[in-house]
Coordinates of C-alpha atoms and ligand atoms in Angstrom, one line a residue:
M26 CA 21.8 28.5 3.4
A27 CA 18.7 26.3 2.8
D28 CA 15.2 27.6 3.5
Y29 CA 14.4 24.5 5.6
D30 CA 16.2 21.4 7.0
V31 CA 13.6 19.0 5.6
I32 CA 10.9 19.5 3.0
I33 CA 8.2 16.9 2.8
A34 CA 6.6 16.9 -0.7
G35 CA 3.0 15.7 -0.4
G36 CA 1.0 16.1 2.8
G37 CA -1.0 12.9 2.6
L38 CA -0.9 10.0 5.0
A39 CA 2.8 9.2 4.7
G40 CA 3.9 12.8 4.4
T41 CA 2.4 14.0 7.6
I42 CA 3.7 11.0 9.6
A43 CA 7.2 11.6 8.1
A44 CA 7.0 15.3 9.1
Q45 CA 5.9 14.4 12.7
S46 CA 8.7 11.8 12.9
V47 CA 11.4 14.3 11.8
S48 CA 10.0 16.7 14.4
H49 CA 10.0 14.0 17.2
Y50 CA 13.5 12.7 16.6
S51 CA 15.0 16.2 16.3
K52 CA 13.1 17.2 19.5
Q53 CA 11.5 19.9 17.4
G54 CA 15.0 21.2 16.6
L55 CA 14.7 21.2 12.8
K56 CA 12.9 23.5 10.4
I57 CA 10.3 21.4 8.5
L58 CA 8.0 22.3 5.6
V59 CA 5.2 20.2 4.2
V60 CA 4.1 21.2 0.6
D61 CA 0.8 19.9 -0.9
R62 CA -1.3 20.8 -3.9
N63 CA -4.6 20.7 -1.9
S64 CA -6.1 23.6 -0.1
S65 CA -5.9 23.8 3.7
F66 CA -9.6 22.8 3.7
L67 CA -9.1 19.5 1.9
P68 CA -5.7 18.4 3.2
G69 CA -4.2 15.1 2.1
R70 CA -6.7 14.5 -0.7
K71 CA -5.3 12.0 -3.2
S72 CA -7.1 13.5 -6.2
V73 CA -10.3 15.4 -7.0
G74 CA -12.2 12.2 -6.4
G75 CA -11.3 12.3 -2.7
W76 CA -9.3 10.2 -0.2
I77 CA -10.0 7.0 -2.0
C78 CA -9.1 4.1 0.2
G79 CA -10.5 1.0 1.9
D80 CA -9.7 2.9 5.1
A81 CA -8.6 -0.3 7.0
V82 CA -5.4 -0.5 9.0
S83 CA -4.1 -2.9 11.7
K84 CA -3.8 -1.7 15.3
E85 CA -0.3 -3.1 15.3
A86 CA 0.8 -0.7 12.6
V87 CA -0.8 2.3 14.3
D88 CA 0.8 1.3 17.6
Y89 CA 4.2 1.0 15.9
M90 CA 4.0 4.7 15.0
S91 CA 2.4 5.9 18.2
E92 CA 4.8 4.2 20.5
R93 CA 7.8 5.6 18.7
I94 CA 6.8 9.2 17.7
K95 CA 4.2 9.7 20.4
V96 CA 1.3 10.6 18.1
N97 CA -2.0 9.0 19.1
W98 CA -4.8 8.5 16.7
T99 CA -8.3 8.6 18.3
D100 CA -11.9 9.5 17.4
P101 CA -12.9 10.9 14.9
E102 CA -10.0 9.7 12.6
I103 CA -10.7 6.2 13.9
E104 CA -14.3 5.7 12.9
H105 CA -14.8 2.0 13.8
K106 CA -12.9 -0.8 15.4
V107 CA -12.6 -4.3 13.9
K108 CA -11.3 -7.7 15.0
G109 CA -9.4 -8.4 11.8
V110 CA -9.7 -9.2 8.1
M111 CA -11.5 -12.3 6.8
A112 CA -10.7 -13.5 3.3
F113 CA -13.3 -15.8 1.7
S114 CA -12.7 -18.3 -1.1
P115 CA -14.9 -17.8 -4.2
N116 CA -17.3 -20.5 -3.1
R117 CA -17.3 -19.1 0.4
E118 CA -16.5 -22.5 1.9
T119 CA -13.2 -21.4 3.4
S120 CA -12.2 -18.2 5.2
I121 CA -8.9 -17.2 6.6
P122 CA -8.5 -14.4 9.2
F123 CA -5.5 -12.1 9.1
D124 CA -4.1 -8.8 10.5
G125 CA -5.8 -9.0 13.9
D126 CA -7.4 -6.1 15.6
G127 CA -7.7 -3.0 13.5
Y128 CA -9.3 0.3 12.7
M129 CA -11.5 1.7 10.0
L130 CA -10.3 5.3 9.5
N131 CA -12.0 8.4 8.3
R132 CA -9.5 9.4 5.7
Q133 CA -11.1 12.8 5.2
K134 CA -10.8 13.7 9.0
L135 CA -7.4 12.1 9.5
P136 CA -5.3 14.6 7.6
E137 CA -7.3 17.5 9.3
R138 CA -6.3 16.1 12.7
Q139 CA -2.8 15.3 11.5
N140 CA -2.3 18.8 10.3
E141 CA -3.6 20.3 13.6
R142 CA -1.1 18.2 15.5
S143 CA 1.7 18.9 13.1
M144 CA 1.2 22.7 13.3
K145 CA 1.3 22.5 17.1
M146 CA 4.7 20.8 16.7
G147 CA 5.9 23.8 14.7
I148 CA 5.8 22.1 11.3
N149 CA 5.1 24.6 8.5
F150 CA 2.7 24.0 5.6
D151 CA 2.5 25.5 2.1
F152 CA -0.9 24.6 0.5
E153 CA -2.1 24.9 -3.1
V154 CA 1.4 24.3 -4.5
N155 CA 1.7 21.9 -7.5
L156 CA 5.2 20.5 -7.4
T157 CA 6.6 19.6 -10.8
G158 CA 10.2 18.7 -10.0
L159 CA 13.3 18.8 -7.8
I160 CA 16.0 21.5 -7.6
Y161 CA 19.6 20.2 -8.0
D162 CA 23.0 21.6 -7.0
G163 CA 25.3 19.4 -9.1
S164 CA 24.3 15.8 -8.2
Q165 CA 22.6 16.9 -4.9
V166 CA 18.9 17.4 -4.6
V167 CA 18.5 20.8 -2.7
G168 CA 14.8 21.6 -3.0
V169 CA 11.5 21.4 -4.8
Q170 CA 9.9 23.5 -7.5
G171 CA 6.5 23.9 -9.0
V172 CA 3.7 26.4 -9.3
D173 CA 2.0 28.2 -6.5
N174 CA -1.7 28.0 -7.5
K175 CA -2.7 30.8 -5.1
N176 CA -0.9 33.4 -7.2
K177 CA 0.1 31.4 -10.3
Q178 CA 3.7 32.2 -9.6
P179 CA 6.7 29.8 -9.9
Y180 CA 7.4 28.2 -6.5
K181 CA 10.9 27.2 -5.3
K182 CA 12.0 26.2 -1.8
T183 CA 15.3 24.7 -0.7
A184 CA 16.2 22.1 2.0
K185 CA 18.9 19.8 3.1
I186 CA 16.6 16.8 2.4
V187 CA 13.5 16.4 0.3
I188 CA 11.2 13.6 1.4
D189 CA 9.0 12.6 -1.5
A190 CA 5.5 11.5 -0.3
T191 CA 3.5 12.6 -3.3
G192 CA 1.9 9.2 -3.9
I193 CA 1.9 6.7 -6.7
T194 CA 2.1 9.2 -9.5
S195 CA 5.1 11.1 -8.1
M196 CA 6.5 13.5 -10.7
L197 CA 9.6 13.9 -8.5
R198 CA 10.5 10.2 -8.7
N199 CA 9.4 9.9 -12.3
Q200 CA 12.0 12.5 -13.4
I201 CA 14.7 12.1 -10.8
Q202 CA 18.1 12.9 -12.4
N203 CA 20.8 12.2 -9.8
T204 CA 20.5 8.4 -9.4
T205 CA 20.3 5.2 -11.4
K206 CA 19.4 3.1 -8.4
I207 CA 15.8 4.5 -7.9
E208 CA 13.3 3.0 -10.3
R209 CA 11.3 5.7 -11.9
K210 CA 8.3 4.0 -13.5
V211 CA 6.0 1.2 -12.2
D212 CA 5.0 -1.6 -14.5
R213 CA 1.3 -1.5 -15.4
R214 CA 0.8 -5.1 -14.3
D215 CA 1.9 -4.2 -10.8
V216 CA -0.9 -1.6 -10.5
E217 CA -4.5 -2.3 -9.4
S218 CA -7.3 -0.2 -10.7
T219 CA -9.6 0.2 -7.8
G220 CA -12.5 2.1 -6.4
R221 CA -15.1 2.1 -3.7
H222 CA -18.2 3.7 -2.2
I223 CA -18.8 4.8 1.4
M224 CA -22.5 3.9 2.0
Y225 CA -25.3 3.6 4.5
F226 CA -27.7 0.7 4.1
E227 CA -30.6 -1.2 5.6
N228 CA -30.0 -4.7 6.9
G229 CA -30.8 -7.4 4.4
E230 CA -30.2 -11.1 5.0
E231 CA -28.0 -11.9 7.9
D232 CA -24.9 -13.4 6.3
L233 CA -21.5 -12.9 7.9
S234 CA -19.8 -13.8 4.6
E235 CA -21.4 -10.7 3.1
F236 CA -21.2 -8.1 5.9
D237 CA -19.8 -8.4 9.4
P238 CA -19.7 -5.3 11.7
D239 CA -16.7 -6.9 13.4
Y240 CA -14.6 -8.0 10.4
C241 CA -13.3 -6.5 7.2
I242 CA -14.4 -9.0 4.5
I243 CA -12.4 -9.8 1.4
H244 CA -13.9 -11.8 -1.4
L245 CA -11.5 -13.5 -3.7
D246 CA -13.2 -14.1 -7.1
Q247 CA -11.8 -13.9 -10.6
D248 CA -15.2 -13.1 -12.1
I249 CA -16.1 -10.3 -9.6
A250 CA -12.6 -8.8 -9.2
P251 CA -10.1 -10.4 -11.7
G252 CA -6.5 -10.2 -10.4
G253 CA -7.7 -8.5 -7.2
Y254 CA -10.4 -8.8 -4.7
G255 CA -13.7 -7.3 -3.6
W256 CA -14.0 -5.8 -0.1
V257 CA -16.8 -5.1 2.4
F258 CA -15.3 -3.1 5.3
P259 CA -17.7 -2.1 8.1
K260 CA -17.8 1.5 9.3
G261 CA -20.7 0.8 11.8
K262 CA -23.7 -1.5 11.8
N263 CA -25.2 0.1 8.8
K264 CA -22.3 1.8 7.2
V265 CA -19.7 0.3 4.8
N266 CA -16.7 1.0 2.7
I267 CA -17.4 -1.3 -0.3
G268 CA -15.3 -1.7 -3.4
L269 CA -12.9 -3.7 -5.4
G270 CA -9.6 -3.8 -7.3
V271 CA -8.7 -5.4 -10.6
E272 CA -5.6 -5.9 -12.7
K273 CA -6.4 -4.3 -16.1
T274 CA -5.1 -7.0 -18.4
L275 CA -6.8 -9.7 -16.3
L276 CA -10.1 -7.7 -16.5
D277 CA -9.8 -7.7 -20.3
K278 CA -9.3 -11.5 -20.3
R279 CA -12.2 -12.0 -17.9
N280 CA -14.4 -9.8 -20.1
K281 CA -13.5 -11.8 -23.1
R282 CA -14.1 -15.1 -21.3
L283 CA -17.6 -14.0 -20.1
G284 CA -18.5 -12.0 -23.2
K285 CA -18.8 -8.8 -21.2
N286 CA -17.4 -5.2 -21.4
D287 CA -17.4 -4.2 -17.7
N288 CA -15.1 -1.5 -16.3
V289 CA -14.1 -1.0 -12.7
S290 CA -17.1 1.3 -11.8
M291 CA -19.6 -1.2 -13.4
L292 CA -18.0 -4.1 -11.5
I293 CA -18.3 -2.1 -8.2
D294 CA -22.0 -1.4 -8.8
Q295 CA -22.7 -5.1 -9.6
Y296 CA -20.7 -6.1 -6.5
V297 CA -22.9 -3.8 -4.3
A298 CA -26.1 -5.0 -5.9
R299 CA -25.4 -8.7 -5.4
N300 CA -24.6 -8.3 -1.7
R301 CA -27.6 -9.9 0.1
A302 CA -26.8 -8.3 3.5
I303 CA -26.9 -4.8 2.1
K304 CA -30.3 -3.4 1.2
N305 CA -31.1 0.0 -0.2
P306 CA -27.5 1.3 -0.1
K307 CA -27.0 5.1 -0.4
L308 CA -23.8 7.1 -0.6
S309 CA -22.9 8.7 2.7
T310 CA -23.8 12.3 3.0
D311 CA -22.1 12.7 6.4
P312 CA -20.2 16.0 6.6
E313 CA -17.0 13.9 7.2
D314 CA -17.6 11.9 4.0
K315 CA -19.2 14.6 1.8
N316 CA -16.1 15.1 -0.4
N317 CA -15.2 11.4 -0.3
A318 CA -18.2 9.1 -0.7
T319 CA -17.2 7.6 -4.1
G320 CA -14.2 7.4 -6.4
N321 CA -11.6 5.4 -8.2
F322 CA -7.9 5.5 -7.9
Q323 CA -4.9 3.2 -8.4
V324 CA -2.6 1.4 -6.0
S325 CA 0.7 -0.5 -6.6
V326 CA 1.1 -4.2 -5.6
R327 CA 4.8 -4.8 -5.9
R328 CA 7.9 -4.7 -3.7
Q329 CA 9.0 -1.2 -2.6
N330 CA 11.3 0.7 -5.0
D331 CA 14.7 -1.2 -5.0
C332 CA 16.4 1.9 -3.6
L333 CA 14.7 4.6 -1.4
V334 CA 17.4 7.3 -1.3
A335 CA 19.5 9.5 -3.5
N336 CA 21.7 12.5 -2.7
G337 CA 19.4 14.8 -0.7
Y338 CA 16.2 12.8 -1.6
M339 CA 14.2 10.1 0.2
L340 CA 11.0 8.2 -0.8
V341 CA 8.1 7.1 1.4
G342 CA 4.6 5.7 1.1
D343 CA 2.9 5.1 -2.3
A344 CA 5.6 7.2 -4.0
A345 CA 7.9 4.4 -3.0
W346 CA 5.4 1.6 -4.0
M347 CA 5.1 0.5 -0.4
P348 CA 1.5 -1.0 -0.4
K349 CA 1.7 -4.8 0.4
P350 CA 1.7 -6.8 -2.8
L351 CA -1.0 -9.3 -1.6
D352 CA -3.7 -7.0 -0.4
A353 CA -2.6 -3.4 -1.4
G354 CA -2.6 -2.3 2.2
G355 CA -0.5 0.8 2.1
I356 CA -1.4 2.5 5.4
G357 CA 0.6 0.0 7.5
P358 CA 3.9 0.3 5.6
A359 CA 3.4 4.1 5.4
L360 CA 3.2 4.2 9.2
V361 CA 6.3 2.1 9.6
A362 CA 8.3 3.8 6.9
G363 CA 7.1 7.3 7.9
T364 CA 8.3 6.6 11.4
I365 CA 11.7 5.2 10.3
I366 CA 12.3 7.9 7.6
G367 CA 12.1 10.7 10.2
K368 CA 14.7 9.0 12.4
C369 CA 17.1 8.4 9.5
A370 CA 16.7 11.9 8.1
V371 CA 17.5 13.4 11.5
E372 CA 20.5 11.2 12.0
A373 CA 21.9 12.1 8.6
I374 CA 21.5 15.9 9.2
Q375 CA 23.1 15.6 12.6
K376 CA 26.0 13.7 11.1
G377 CA 26.3 16.4 8.4
D378 CA 26.0 13.8 5.6
V379 CA 22.8 14.0 3.5
T380 CA 24.3 12.3 0.4
E381 CA 23.0 8.9 -0.8
K382 CA 25.5 7.3 1.5
G383 CA 24.5 9.4 4.5
L384 CA 20.8 8.5 3.9
W385 CA 21.4 4.8 3.0
N386 CA 20.5 3.5 6.4
Y387 CA 16.9 4.2 5.7
N388 CA 16.9 1.4 3.0
K389 CA 18.3 -1.0 5.6
E390 CA 16.0 -0.1 8.4
F391 CA 12.9 -0.2 6.3
I392 CA 13.8 -3.6 4.8
N393 CA 14.7 -5.1 8.2
E394 CA 11.4 -3.9 9.7
Y395 CA 9.0 -4.6 6.8
G396 CA 10.5 -4.6 3.3
Y397 CA 12.3 -8.0 3.5
K398 CA 9.0 -9.8 2.6
T399 CA 7.6 -7.7 -0.2
A400 CA 9.5 -9.2 -3.2
G401 CA 8.4 -12.8 -2.2
L402 CA 4.8 -11.6 -1.8
E403 CA 5.1 -10.0 -5.2
V404 CA 5.9 -13.3 -6.8
F405 CA 3.2 -15.0 -4.7
R406 CA 0.7 -12.4 -5.9
R407 CA 1.6 -13.1 -9.5
L408 CA 0.9 -16.8 -9.0
I409 CA -2.5 -16.1 -7.3
Q410 CA -3.5 -13.9 -10.2
T411 CA -3.1 -16.8 -12.6
L412 CA -5.5 -19.0 -10.7
T413 CA -9.1 -19.9 -11.6
N414 CA -11.8 -19.7 -8.9
E415 CA -11.8 -23.5 -8.7
Q416 CA -8.1 -23.5 -8.0
I417 CA -8.5 -20.8 -5.3
D418 CA -11.4 -22.8 -3.7
Y419 CA -9.3 -26.0 -3.7
G420 CA -6.1 -24.4 -2.6
M421 CA -7.7 -22.5 0.3
K422 CA -9.5 -25.6 1.5
H423 CA -6.8 -28.3 1.1
F424 CA -3.5 -26.5 1.1
L425 CA -3.7 -24.1 4.0
G426 CA -2.8 -25.5 7.4
N427 CA -2.7 -23.6 10.7
L428 CA 0.9 -22.5 10.3
D429 CA 0.2 -21.1 6.8
V430 CA -2.8 -19.1 8.1
E431 CA -0.5 -17.8 10.9
A432 CA 2.1 -16.8 8.3
I433 CA -0.5 -15.0 6.2
S434 CA -1.9 -13.3 9.2
K435 CA 1.6 -11.8 9.8
G436 CA 1.9 -10.8 6.1
E437 CA 4.5 -13.5 5.4
H438 CA 4.6 -16.0 2.6
P439 CA 3.3 -19.4 3.8
D440 CA 5.6 -22.4 3.6
F441 CA 4.2 -24.8 1.0
S442 CA 7.4 -26.8 0.5
A443 CA 5.8 -30.0 2.0
L444 CA 2.7 -29.9 -0.3
G445 CA 2.1 -33.3 -1.9
K446 CA 4.3 -35.1 0.6
L447 CA 3.0 -37.3 3.4
G448 CA 0.8 -39.3 1.1
M449 CA -1.4 -36.3 0.3
I450 CA -3.6 -36.9 -2.7
I451 CA -4.1 -33.8 -4.9
R452 CA -7.0 -34.2 -7.2
G453 CA -7.1 -32.7 -10.7
A454 CA -4.3 -31.6 -13.0
L455 CA -4.9 -27.9 -12.4
N456 CA -4.6 -28.4 -8.6
K457 CA -1.3 -30.3 -9.1
K458 CA -0.1 -27.4 -11.1
L459 CA -1.2 -25.1 -8.3
A460 CA 0.7 -27.2 -5.8
D461 CA 3.8 -27.0 -8.0
G462 CA 3.3 -23.2 -8.2
L463 CA 3.0 -22.8 -4.5
K464 CA 6.1 -24.9 -3.9
F465 CA 8.0 -22.8 -6.4
T466 CA 6.9 -19.4 -4.9
T467 CA 7.9 -20.7 -1.4
Q468 CA 11.3 -21.5 -2.7
Q469 CA 11.7 -18.2 -4.4
N470 CA 10.4 -16.4 -1.3
R471 CA 13.0 -18.1 0.8
W472 CA 15.8 -16.8 -1.5
L473 CA 14.3 -13.4 -1.9
T474 CA 13.8 -12.8 1.9
E475 CA 17.4 -13.9 2.5
H476 CA 18.6 -11.6 -0.3
Y477 CA 16.8 -8.7 1.3
Y478 CA 18.3 -9.3 4.7
N479 CA 21.6 -9.1 2.8
Y480 CA 20.8 -5.7 1.3
P481 CA 24.1 -3.8 0.9
D482 CA 25.3 -1.7 3.9
S483 CA 26.4 1.1 1.5
P484 CA 25.6 2.2 -2.1
E485 CA 28.8 0.5 -3.4
G486 CA 27.2 -3.0 -3.0
F487 CA 23.9 -2.1 -4.7
A488 CA 24.7 -2.9 -8.4
D489 CA 25.7 -6.4 -7.6
W490 CA 22.7 -6.9 -5.2
S491 CA 20.3 -5.5 -7.7
Q492 CA 21.6 -7.6 -10.6
K493 CA 21.1 -10.7 -8.5
L494 CA 17.6 -9.6 -7.5
H495 CA 16.4 -8.9 -11.0
K496 CA 17.9 -12.2 -12.3
V497 CA 15.8 -14.1 -9.8
L498 CA 12.7 -12.0 -10.4
D499 CA 13.0 -12.4 -14.2
E500 CA 13.4 -16.2 -13.8
S501 CA 10.4 -16.3 -11.4
N502 CA 8.2 -14.3 -13.8
A503 CA 9.2 -16.5 -16.8
K504 CA 8.4 -19.6 -14.7
L505 CA 5.0 -18.2 -13.6
E506 CA 4.0 -17.6 -17.2
Q507 CA 3.9 -21.4 -17.4
F508 CA 1.3 -21.5 -14.7
Q509 CA -1.1 -19.3 -16.7
N510 CA -4.2 -21.3 -17.4
Ligands
FAD13 C1 -9.3 2.1 -3.6 C2 -8.1 1.9 -2.7 C3 -8.3 1.2 -1.5 C4 -7.3 1.1 -0.6 N1 -7.5 0.4 0.6 C5 -6.6 0.4 1.5 C6 -6.9 -0.1 2.8 O1 -8.0 -0.5 3.1 N2 -5.9 -0.2 3.7 C7 -4.6 0.2 3.4 O2 -3.7 0.1 4.3 N3 -4.3 0.8 2.2 C8 -5.3 0.9 1.3 N4 -5.0 1.5 0.1 C9 -3.7 2.2 -0.1 C10 -3.6 3.5 0.7 O3 -4.7 4.3 0.4 C11 -2.3 4.2 0.4 O4 -1.3 3.4 0.6 C12 -2.1 5.5 1.2 O5 -3.1 6.5 1.0 C13 -0.7 6.1 0.8 O6 -0.5 7.3 1.4 P1 0.5 8.3 0.8 O7 0.6 9.5 1.7 O8 1.8 7.6 0.4 O9 -0.1 8.8 -0.6 P2 -1.4 9.6 -0.9 O10 -2.5 9.3 0.0 O11 -1.7 9.5 -2.4 O12 -1.0 11.2 -0.6 C14 -0.2 11.9 -1.5 C15 -0.3 13.4 -1.2 O13 0.6 14.1 -2.1 C16 -0.1 15.2 -2.7 N5 0.5 15.4 -4.0 C17 0.6 14.5 -5.0 N6 1.2 15.0 -6.1 C18 1.5 16.3 -5.8 C19 2.2 17.3 -6.4 N7 2.7 17.2 -7.7 N8 2.4 18.5 -5.8 C20 1.9 18.7 -4.5 N9 1.3 17.7 -3.8 C21 1.1 16.5 -4.4 C22 -1.6 14.6 -2.8 O14 -2.5 15.6 -3.1 C23 -1.7 13.9 -1.5 O15 -2.1 14.9 -0.5 C24 -6.0 1.7 -0.8 C25 -5.8 2.4 -2.0 C26 -6.9 2.5 -2.9 C27 -6.6 3.3 -4.2

């Protein structure tokens, strides 16, 4: 007999939502344990650096979770409200809004509140346990193991299902032994190196392209944040979450091009210093930021893992590479997947089938709700990363119509198939190349989206589906190499 019905490995953002969802859908009828390496005083911390994040999430994603599992986020975990995200071209001439109403969270407070709520629901917690792997019975995952740092003793707990929410570096996923469908390692080029400060400042020049208390600002600029973007997200009129993300190989190229040797931390400090609206910035010393005012971490920007389940095992959040490929927003998909995973885990337990087949529906439900678009966005992201600032300026100014902006605002790939038609004159060879690239990624996106909607209904169809997926992704990547300037 297992110690628990469900063990959630990792009590971060995705883990606590998954635990609450299992509790909700089972009407508190299942025995649930959350295991995390942090102490109960610093719950959900990503690393010793803190809860490193841009802290922004759309209201829509929070509502998705709240309406279904009846958990409401309020003050103090919601620190500030915004009207959306505004992405600026490098020359600041064009801006596109996306995501709509949203929240700036306090990521240090959020897990404290999440844990209070979870404990009231009867969810159990084991803190200060460093998980190192899964326990198997034949080909079935039946638990987790590691070291209990409180007494330095080996730790073992069993369950019918283990939900892996241990974040991007997941040791459980990296070493999983009972599946060939789950990918274990992420490609370096699909990871952004990022960091940020949480700061108070005095008002400098009024410039809404630099700081806007009502909008999360994104700066696209291959010199400032090569292969990523810089962000200035308001936490009040004089408080900001400011940072940037880069793709390492593109940072190296940028350094070579500019004759510099900057790393991510240096780029962030330069980015803060050049912001005209932000004067005398100081790291926040608020009690609710004191362990979290500055730090660097990594985030994936690819499609979610091709398969999210194995016998007795399910993946959620950053452990499953869920952050959106275009903007690295991982909170929204974690809210969606965390909600769905609980429902699917409960259904599998109630049906008495916690094998890969019994858990398979989670793949389908997540893809139909969110995951259908991520492979297309991954290809789109690769194209954008090849562009020069001049191409981004031109493309945002001339190629984005209202419908494209609407698609982007919904997190969908815009339809560029008509680019260059209707007598449109595209100036410059590089911009023609860009138009060709956008038409190409539109076409690939169409195929990929369709392919994801045809995700197999059971594990038997996976090999064929996956082979077709990888053929098209490989072809797309080979073609995109040609767009490199
Ligand atoms: C700089 C930066 C900015 C970002 N900005 C945004 C943003 O503005 N909006 C947005 O939506 N997303 C953003 N993201 C992404 C977002 O932060 C993540 O998607 C989100 O935190 C994922 O939550 P998670 O619970 O899956 O993983 P995590 O938050 O990483 O939580 C994992 C948990 O598991 C625990 N754990 C890990 N390994 C073990 C182990 N071996 N044993 C026991 N416990 C373990 C950790 O301590 C932690 O508590 C950003 C990411 C970064 C790095």
